[in-house]
Amino acid sequence: RQRFDQWLRLQCDLHGIERTPPESGLVYDFQFDVLDDVWKPWMKTIPEYVIPSKAPFQELIVPTIDSVRYTYLLDQHIRSRRHILLTGNTGTGKTVNVTQYMAS
């Protein structure tokens, strides 16, 4: 991740691209909003999470940077009618993300 982040920043410099990702994190921590022409942290791309008052604890799914990012990528692939395969270690939220996406 760090190597790609460094490479992308170098490419932006070499090609005179002014809208580079913020220095406060890696490129993976942000989404480029083409309408506002700015890099936004992933958590700023969704409404603020409010815990439902009577929701059972075991049913709470609190958004994280990773879940927001993966849900966005899942949505983009589905909207463009492209296949997607989610891979990763056990317990990283793949099934939860897909289930939550399909329920929305």
Short mmCIF file of C-alpha atoms in Angstrom, two decimals, residues 3-101:
data_model
loop_
_atom_site.label_atom_id
_atom_site.label_comp_id
_atom_site.label_asym_id
_atom_site.label_seq_id
_atom_site.Cartn_x
_atom_site.Cartn_y
_atom_site.Cartn_z
CA ARG A 3 4.60 1.71 -2.39
CA PHE A 4 1.48 2.42 -4.47
CA ASP A 5 0.78 5.56 -2.42
CA GLN A 6 4.32 6.82 -3.07
CA TRP A 7 4.08 5.92 -6.76
CA LEU A 8 0.76 7.74 -7.19
CA ARG A 9 2.03 10.86 -5.45
CA LEU A 10 5.14 10.82 -7.65
CA GLN A 11 2.99 10.50 -10.78
CA CYS A 12 0.89 13.46 -9.65
CA ASP A 13 4.06 15.53 -9.22
CA LEU A 14 5.53 14.43 -12.55
CA HIS A 15 2.34 15.22 -14.46
CA GLY A 16 1.51 18.47 -12.67
CA ILE A 17 -1.67 17.18 -11.03
CA GLU A 18 -2.60 19.65 -8.32
CA ARG A 19 -5.29 17.67 -6.51
CA THR A 20 -3.07 15.19 -4.71
CA PRO A 21 -4.29 13.11 -1.77
CA PRO A 22 -3.81 14.72 1.65
CA GLU A 23 -0.48 14.02 3.33
CA SER A 24 -2.29 12.89 6.50
CA GLY A 25 -2.71 9.34 5.25
CA LEU A 26 -2.40 6.96 2.35
CA VAL A 27 -4.39 7.33 -0.85
CA TYR A 28 -6.49 4.38 0.39
CA ASP A 29 -7.82 6.53 3.24
CA PHE A 30 -9.61 8.90 0.84
CA GLN A 31 -12.07 9.03 -2.02
CA PHE A 32 -11.79 11.65 -4.73
CA ASP A 33 -15.11 13.47 -5.04
CA VAL A 34 -15.33 14.60 -8.66
CA LEU A 35 -18.30 16.89 -7.99
CA ASP A 36 -16.55 18.86 -5.24
CA ASP A 37 -13.06 18.36 -6.75
CA VAL A 38 -11.57 17.30 -3.40
CA TRP A 39 -10.21 14.23 -1.65
CA LYS A 40 -12.56 13.22 1.19
CA PRO A 41 -11.91 10.80 4.03
CA TRP A 42 -14.09 7.72 3.52
CA MET A 43 -16.03 8.35 6.74
CA LYS A 44 -17.10 11.78 5.39
CA THR A 45 -18.78 10.13 2.38
CA ILE A 46 -21.58 8.59 4.45
CA PRO A 47 -24.13 10.00 6.90
CA GLU A 48 -23.07 10.02 10.54
CA TYR A 49 -23.88 6.69 12.17
CA VAL A 50 -26.53 6.84 14.88
CA ILE A 51 -26.98 3.77 17.07
CA PRO A 52 -30.64 2.69 17.01
CA SER A 53 -32.02 3.01 20.54
CA LYS A 54 -33.52 -0.47 20.77
CA ALA A 55 -31.22 -2.42 18.49
CA PRO A 56 -29.83 -5.64 19.99
CA PHE A 57 -26.08 -5.36 20.50
CA GLN A 58 -25.32 -8.42 18.37
CA GLU A 59 -27.11 -6.84 15.40
CA LEU A 60 -25.17 -3.55 15.41
CA ILE A 61 -22.95 -3.02 12.39
CA VAL A 62 -20.86 0.09 12.86
CA PRO A 63 -19.31 1.47 9.65
CA THR A 64 -15.51 1.54 9.47
CA ILE A 65 -13.19 3.01 6.87
CA ASP A 66 -12.72 -0.47 5.40
CA SER A 67 -16.43 -1.32 5.29
CA VAL A 68 -17.30 2.04 3.69
CA ARG A 69 -14.55 1.64 1.11
CA TYR A 70 -15.48 -1.97 0.27
CA THR A 71 -19.18 -1.16 0.07
CA TYR A 72 -18.42 1.68 -2.34
CA LEU A 73 -16.31 -0.59 -4.55
CA LEU A 74 -18.98 -3.31 -4.42
CA ASP A 75 -21.62 -0.77 -5.43
CA GLN A 76 -19.54 0.54 -8.34
CA HIS A 77 -18.98 -2.96 -9.70
CA ILE A 78 -22.64 -3.94 -9.37
CA ARG A 79 -23.84 -0.71 -11.01
CA SER A 80 -21.49 -1.25 -13.93
CA ARG A 81 -22.60 -4.90 -14.18
CA ARG A 82 -19.12 -6.23 -13.50
CA HIS A 83 -18.25 -9.33 -11.57
CA ILE A 84 -16.45 -8.92 -8.27
CA LEU A 85 -14.76 -11.41 -5.98
CA LEU A 86 -14.13 -10.33 -2.40
CA THR A 87 -11.18 -12.08 -0.82
CA GLY A 88 -9.49 -11.79 2.53
CA ASN A 89 -8.94 -13.39 5.87
CA THR A 90 -11.75 -14.91 7.90
CA GLY A 91 -13.64 -12.38 10.00
CA THR A 92 -12.83 -9.27 7.97
CA GLY A 93 -16.45 -8.47 7.11
CA LYS A 94 -16.82 -9.70 3.54
CA THR A 95 -20.11 -11.52 4.13
CA VAL A 96 -21.45 -8.79 6.43
CA ASN A 97 -20.69 -6.09 3.84
CA VAL A 98 -22.36 -7.98 1.01
CA THR A 99 -25.37 -8.94 3.15
CA GLN A 100 -25.82 -5.38 4.36
CA TYR A 101 -25.45 -4.03 0.82
#
